XYZ file of C-alpha atoms in Angstrom:
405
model
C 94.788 71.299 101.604
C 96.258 74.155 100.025
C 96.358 76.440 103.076
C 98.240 73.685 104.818
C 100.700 73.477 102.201
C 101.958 76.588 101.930
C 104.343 77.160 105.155
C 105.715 73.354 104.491
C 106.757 75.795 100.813
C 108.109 78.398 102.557
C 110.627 76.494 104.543
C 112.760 75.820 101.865
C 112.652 79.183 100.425
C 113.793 80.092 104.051
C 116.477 77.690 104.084
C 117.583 78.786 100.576
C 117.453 82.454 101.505
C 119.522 81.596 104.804
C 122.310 80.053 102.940
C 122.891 81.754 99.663
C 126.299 79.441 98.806
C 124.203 76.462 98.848
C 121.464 77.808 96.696
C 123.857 78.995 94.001
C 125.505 75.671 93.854
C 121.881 74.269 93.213
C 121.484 76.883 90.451
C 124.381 76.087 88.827
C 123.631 72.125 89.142
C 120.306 72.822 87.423
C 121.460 75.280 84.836
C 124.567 72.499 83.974
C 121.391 70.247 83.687
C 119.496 72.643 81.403
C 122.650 72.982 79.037
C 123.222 69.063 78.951
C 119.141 68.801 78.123
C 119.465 71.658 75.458
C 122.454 70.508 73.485
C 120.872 66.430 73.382
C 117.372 67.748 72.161
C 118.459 70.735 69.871
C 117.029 71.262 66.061
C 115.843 67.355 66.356
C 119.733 66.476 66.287
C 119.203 64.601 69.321
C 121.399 61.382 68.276
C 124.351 63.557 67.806
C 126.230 63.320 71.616
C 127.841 66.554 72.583
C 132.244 66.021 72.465
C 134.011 65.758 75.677
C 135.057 69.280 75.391
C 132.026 71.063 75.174
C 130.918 69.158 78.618
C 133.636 69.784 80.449
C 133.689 73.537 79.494
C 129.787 73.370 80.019
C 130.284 71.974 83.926
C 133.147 74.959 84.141
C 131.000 77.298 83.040
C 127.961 76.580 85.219
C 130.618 75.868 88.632
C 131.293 79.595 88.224
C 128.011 80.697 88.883
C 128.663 79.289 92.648
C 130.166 82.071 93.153
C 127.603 84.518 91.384
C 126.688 86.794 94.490
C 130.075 87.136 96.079
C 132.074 88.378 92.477
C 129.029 88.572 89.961
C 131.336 90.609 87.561
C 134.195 87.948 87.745
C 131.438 85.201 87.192
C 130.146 87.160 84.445
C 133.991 87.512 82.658
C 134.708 83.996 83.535
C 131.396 82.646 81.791
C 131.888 84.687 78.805
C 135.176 83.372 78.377
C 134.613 79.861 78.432
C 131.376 80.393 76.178
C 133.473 82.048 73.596
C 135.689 79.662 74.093
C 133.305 76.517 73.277
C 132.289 78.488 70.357
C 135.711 79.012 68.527
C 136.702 75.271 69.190
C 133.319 73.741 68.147
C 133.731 75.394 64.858
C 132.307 73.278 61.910
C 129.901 71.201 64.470
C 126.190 71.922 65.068
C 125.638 74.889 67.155
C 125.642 74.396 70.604
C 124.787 77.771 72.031
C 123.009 76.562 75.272
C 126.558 77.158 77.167
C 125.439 80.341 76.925
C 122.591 80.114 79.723
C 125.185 80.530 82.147
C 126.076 83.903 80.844
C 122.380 84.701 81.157
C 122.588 83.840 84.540
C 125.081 85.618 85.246
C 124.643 88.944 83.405
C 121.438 88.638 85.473
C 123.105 88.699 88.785
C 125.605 91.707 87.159
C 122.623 93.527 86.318
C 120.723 93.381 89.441
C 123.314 94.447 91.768
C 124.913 96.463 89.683
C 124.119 100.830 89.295
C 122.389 101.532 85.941
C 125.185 103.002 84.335
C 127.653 100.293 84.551
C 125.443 97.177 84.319
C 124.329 98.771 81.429
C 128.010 98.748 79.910
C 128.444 95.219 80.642
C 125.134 94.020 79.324
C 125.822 95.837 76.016
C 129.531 94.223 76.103
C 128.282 91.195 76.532
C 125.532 90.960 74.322
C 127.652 92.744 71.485
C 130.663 90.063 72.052
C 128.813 86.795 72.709
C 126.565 88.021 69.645
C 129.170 88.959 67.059
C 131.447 85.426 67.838
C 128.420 83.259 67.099
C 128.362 85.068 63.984
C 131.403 85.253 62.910
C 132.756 81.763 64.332
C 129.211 79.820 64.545
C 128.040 77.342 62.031
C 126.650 79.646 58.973
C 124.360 80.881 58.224
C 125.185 83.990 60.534
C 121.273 84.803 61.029
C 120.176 81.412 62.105
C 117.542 81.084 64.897
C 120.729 79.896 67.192
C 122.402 83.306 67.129
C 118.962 85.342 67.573
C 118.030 83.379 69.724
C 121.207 84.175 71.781
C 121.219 87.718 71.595
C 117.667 87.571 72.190
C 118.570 85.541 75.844
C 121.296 87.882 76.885
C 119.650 91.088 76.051
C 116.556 89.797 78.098
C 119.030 88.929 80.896
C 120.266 92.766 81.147
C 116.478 94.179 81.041
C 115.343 91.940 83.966
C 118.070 92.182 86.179
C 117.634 95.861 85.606
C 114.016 95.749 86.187
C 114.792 93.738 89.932
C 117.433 95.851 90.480
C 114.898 99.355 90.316
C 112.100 97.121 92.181
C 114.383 95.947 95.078
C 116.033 100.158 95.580
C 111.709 101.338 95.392
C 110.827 99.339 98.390
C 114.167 99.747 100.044
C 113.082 103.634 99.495
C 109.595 103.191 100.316
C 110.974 100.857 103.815
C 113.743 103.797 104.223
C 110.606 106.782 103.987
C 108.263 104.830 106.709
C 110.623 104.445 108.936
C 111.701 107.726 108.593
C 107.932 108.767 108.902
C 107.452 106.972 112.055
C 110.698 107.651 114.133
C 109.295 111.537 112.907
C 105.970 110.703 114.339
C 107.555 109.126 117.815
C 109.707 112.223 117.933
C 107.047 114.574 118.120
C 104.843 112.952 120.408
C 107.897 112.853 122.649
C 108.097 116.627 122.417
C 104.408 117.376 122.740
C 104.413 114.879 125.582
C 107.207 117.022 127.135
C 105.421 120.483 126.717
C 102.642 119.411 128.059
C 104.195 118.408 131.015
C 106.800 121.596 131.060
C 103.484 123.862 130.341
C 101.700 121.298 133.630
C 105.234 121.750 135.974
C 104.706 125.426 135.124
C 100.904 125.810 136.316
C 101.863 123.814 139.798
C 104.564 125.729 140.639
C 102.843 129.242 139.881
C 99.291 127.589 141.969
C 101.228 126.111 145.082
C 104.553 128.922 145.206
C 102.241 131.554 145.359
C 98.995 130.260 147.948
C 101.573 128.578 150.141
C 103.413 131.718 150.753
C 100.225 133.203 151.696
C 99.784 130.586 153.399
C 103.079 130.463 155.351
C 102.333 133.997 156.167
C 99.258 134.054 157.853
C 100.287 131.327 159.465
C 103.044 132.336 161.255
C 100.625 135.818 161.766
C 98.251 133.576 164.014
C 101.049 131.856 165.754
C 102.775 134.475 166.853
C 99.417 136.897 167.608
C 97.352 133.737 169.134
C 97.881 135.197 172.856
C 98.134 139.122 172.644
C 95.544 139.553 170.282
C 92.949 136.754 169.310
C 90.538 138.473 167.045
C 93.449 139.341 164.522
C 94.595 135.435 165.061
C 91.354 134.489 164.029
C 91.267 137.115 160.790
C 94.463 135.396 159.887
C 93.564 131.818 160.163
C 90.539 133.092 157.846
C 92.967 133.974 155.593
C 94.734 130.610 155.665
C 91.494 128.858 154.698
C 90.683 130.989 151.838
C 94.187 130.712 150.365
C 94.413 127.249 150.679
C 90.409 126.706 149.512
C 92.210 128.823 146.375
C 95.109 126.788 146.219
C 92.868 123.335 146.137
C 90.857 124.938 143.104
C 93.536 125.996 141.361
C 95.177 122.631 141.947
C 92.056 120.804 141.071
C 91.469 122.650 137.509
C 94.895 122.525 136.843
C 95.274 118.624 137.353
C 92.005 118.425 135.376
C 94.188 119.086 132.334
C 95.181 115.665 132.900
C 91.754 113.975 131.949
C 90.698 113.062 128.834
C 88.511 114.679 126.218
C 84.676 114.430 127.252
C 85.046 113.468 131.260
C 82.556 115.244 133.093
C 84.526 116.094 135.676
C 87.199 117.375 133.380
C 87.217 121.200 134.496
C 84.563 123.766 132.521
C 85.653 127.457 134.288
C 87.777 129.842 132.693
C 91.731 130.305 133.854
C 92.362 133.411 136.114
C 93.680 136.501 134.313
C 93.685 139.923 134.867
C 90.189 140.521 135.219
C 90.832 139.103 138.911
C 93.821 140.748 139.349
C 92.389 142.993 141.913
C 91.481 139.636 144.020
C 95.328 138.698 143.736
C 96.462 142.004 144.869
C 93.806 141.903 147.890
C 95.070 138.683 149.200
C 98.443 139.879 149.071
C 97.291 143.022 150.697
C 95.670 140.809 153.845
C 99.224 139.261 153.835
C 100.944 142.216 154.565
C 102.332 143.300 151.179
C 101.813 147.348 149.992
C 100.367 146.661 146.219
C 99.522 149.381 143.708
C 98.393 149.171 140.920
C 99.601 152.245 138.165
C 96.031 153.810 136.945
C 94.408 151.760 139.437
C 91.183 149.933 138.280
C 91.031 152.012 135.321
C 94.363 150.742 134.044
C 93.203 147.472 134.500
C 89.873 148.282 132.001
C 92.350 149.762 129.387
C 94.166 146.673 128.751
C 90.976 145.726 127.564
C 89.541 141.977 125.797
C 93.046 140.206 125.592
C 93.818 136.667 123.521
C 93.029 133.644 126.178
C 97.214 132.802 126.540
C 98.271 136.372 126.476
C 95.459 137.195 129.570
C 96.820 133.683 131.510
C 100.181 134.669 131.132
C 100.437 138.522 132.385
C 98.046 137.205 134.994
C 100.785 134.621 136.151
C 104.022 136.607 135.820
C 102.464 139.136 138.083
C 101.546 136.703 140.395
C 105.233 134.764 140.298
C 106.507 138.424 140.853
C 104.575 139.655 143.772
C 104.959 136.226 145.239
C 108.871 136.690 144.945
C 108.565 140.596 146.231
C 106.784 138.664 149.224
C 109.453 136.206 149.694
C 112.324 137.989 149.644
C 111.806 141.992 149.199
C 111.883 141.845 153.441
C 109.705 143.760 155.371
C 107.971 147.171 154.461
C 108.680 146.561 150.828
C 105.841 148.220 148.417
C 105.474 146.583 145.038
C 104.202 148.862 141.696
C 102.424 146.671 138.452
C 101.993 148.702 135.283
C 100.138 147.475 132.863
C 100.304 148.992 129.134
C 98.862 148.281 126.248
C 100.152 148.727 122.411
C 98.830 148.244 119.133
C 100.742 144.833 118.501
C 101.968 144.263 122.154
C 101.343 144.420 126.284
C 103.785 145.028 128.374
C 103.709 143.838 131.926
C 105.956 145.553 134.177
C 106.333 144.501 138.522
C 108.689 146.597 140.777
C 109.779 146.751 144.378
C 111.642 148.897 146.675
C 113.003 145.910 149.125
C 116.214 144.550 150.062
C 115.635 140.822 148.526
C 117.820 141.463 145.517
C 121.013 144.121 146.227
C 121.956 146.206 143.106
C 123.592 143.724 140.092
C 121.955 140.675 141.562
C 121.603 137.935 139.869
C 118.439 136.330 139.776
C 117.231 132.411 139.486
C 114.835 129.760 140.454
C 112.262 127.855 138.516
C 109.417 130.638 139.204
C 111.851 133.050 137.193
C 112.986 130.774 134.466
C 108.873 129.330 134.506
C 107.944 133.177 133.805
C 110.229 133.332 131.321
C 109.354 130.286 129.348
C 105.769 131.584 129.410
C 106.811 134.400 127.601
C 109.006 132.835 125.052
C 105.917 130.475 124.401
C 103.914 133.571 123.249
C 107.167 135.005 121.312
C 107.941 137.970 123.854
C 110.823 138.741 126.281
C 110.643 139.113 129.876
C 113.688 140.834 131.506
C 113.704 139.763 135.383
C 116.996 141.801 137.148
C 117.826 144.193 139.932
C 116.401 147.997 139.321
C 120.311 149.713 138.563
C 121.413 151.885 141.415
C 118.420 151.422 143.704
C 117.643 148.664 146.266
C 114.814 146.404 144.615
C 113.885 144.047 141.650
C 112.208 144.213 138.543
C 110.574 142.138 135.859
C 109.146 143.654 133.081
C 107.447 141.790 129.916
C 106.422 142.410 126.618
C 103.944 139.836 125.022
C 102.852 140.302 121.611
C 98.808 140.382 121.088
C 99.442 138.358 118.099
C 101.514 135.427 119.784
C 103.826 133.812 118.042
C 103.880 132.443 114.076
């Protein structure tokens, strides 16, 4: 019975909180009924009626809280007045403090939406000058249980209001801080969300721009060598299939990032780096392109054990580079990689002697601006420009060991 009871209780409370004029003006009907209750039944004097007067400034008084949340401190002023005014003109009469409960009720309101500081001021001014005319103009004696019990009322008006007042700003500031919190947390899952697909974009384009230019090569090799000379067709349509049997596996560990933790499928072998970079310069070798290597082999063995994203990410900027030397260094262009290694740093350097960029050219393209976000990931700098006063292009990078803080 009780379960079903409550939301038939909360409707009102609803309706109450929906229409704030309304539930004043049933605060100050049952306050004016409080007073009227208070001043019949007070100190066992109930056959003495309260005067004309002190109803008529009673109803005043408790109409004015009406208007309690839209001017609380004129409500407040207003109250006080008429209260001291029912006290100086009901001298020589039995007491009839209760008037005062709509100053309660209204220092309340003062109090609780009121800063500390200045509610404070006007519960002390009220207190102090509702306190001090009961004294001075009540009935005597000055210390009778009337007049404490006034100040006691008024005082306990300004310490509760104050009280609500610090409740209702903590869980505004504890609403305020989740919110905060969460937009923060929705934030960053939007920009992890768009790494990982930046870092994913990066990946395919290195995979795919760099097999299907092999590709595209030893296709067009086959086509145009089909006739004349068939054997050296068929060496290049060998190619073909081992680039693009490359290209699928490449494709197919890359996209395996996708899956979730624990899939078996998800892929298990290590990402290319320069261990195999003699198997990226022999394929573009078979394609046509002169590759050297500074130091040969031997350089290659210097560089030595290298962090996992360091290794990935010299292995793909020399691949981006020789695949752009292919595309667009024209024929008969040789391409140099030097690799060198520092105490804090390696630096990755691929040059060409072709035509594909004339001296002060300006370079672009998302392979380019790919390599260089690579770079930047790690906290290095990759330079990517024409090689001064000769014909050809270089990019040279320099990726700290240590990565970035």
């Amino acid at each position: 019975m009780s379960s079903l009871a409550v939301p038939g209780m909360a409707r009102p409370h609803r309706w109450l909180r929906a229409h704030p004029v309304a539930a004043d003006s049933l605060l100050s009907l049952a306050v004016f009924v409080i007073v009227l209750i208070g001043s019949f039944a007070g100190r066992g004097r109930a056959t003495e009626a309260p005067g004309a007067g002190f109803l008529v400034l009673s109803a005043l008084t408790c109409a004015a809280l009406a208007a309690r949340r839209a001017a609380p401190r004129t409500v407040l002023g207003v109250t006080s007045a008429l209260t001291l005014a029912e006290i100086a003109t009901d001298r020589g009469g039995p007491p009839r403090t209760q008037i005062a409960m709509a100053v309660v009720v209204a220092l309340y309101t003062v109090a609780a939406r009121t800063e500390r500081p200045a509610a404070w001021r006007f519960a002390l001014a009220t207190v102090a000058g509702l306190t001090a005319a009961v004294m001075v103009l009540g009935a005597p004696p000055w210390y009778s249980p009337e007049n404490l019990g006034l100040f006691a009322w008024t005082a306990l008006a300004g310490a509760v209001g104050d009280a609500v007042r610090s409740r209702r700003a903590y869980v505004a500031a504890i609403e305020e801080r989740a919110v905060r919190a969460e937009r923060t947390r929705e934030e960053e899952a939007r920009r992890r969300v768009a790494e990982e697909r930046l870092r994913i974009a990066r990946e395919l384009h290195d995979v795919v721009a760099h097999h299907i230019a092999l590709v595209n090569v030893q296709a067009g090799v086959a086509s145009h060598i089909m006739d004349s000379r068939p054997d050296q067709a068929k060496q290049a349509l060998a190619h073909v299939r081992e680039a693009s049997r490359s290209a699928l596996s490449e494709l197919r560990a890359t996209v395996g990032l996708l899956r979730q933790y624990g899939d078996p499928e998800a892929p298990t072998e290590p990402a290319p780096g320069l261990g195999v970079l003699d198997q990226l310069v022999d394929g573009f070798a078979r394609a046509g392109l002169d590759v050297a290597v500074t130091g040969g082999p031997e350089a290659v063995a210097a560089v030595g054990t290298l962090p996992a994203a360091v290794d990935l990410t010299a292995y793909r900027v020399v691949q981006e580079a020789l695949t752009n030397v292919h595309k667009h260094a024209g024929p008969g262009a040789r391409a140099e990689i030097t690799l060198t290694r520092g105490p804090d740093a390696l630096s990755v350097t691929v040059q060409d002697d072709g035509t594909g960029c004339p001296p002060g050219g300006a370079p672009g393209g998302h392979g380019l601006l790919g390599m260089r976000e690579r770079v930047a990931a790690l906290g290095g700098e990759c330079v990517a420009a024409s090689r001064g006063g000769t014909p050809g292009f270089r990019v040279h990078a320099t990726l700290p060991l240590r990565g970035r803080p």
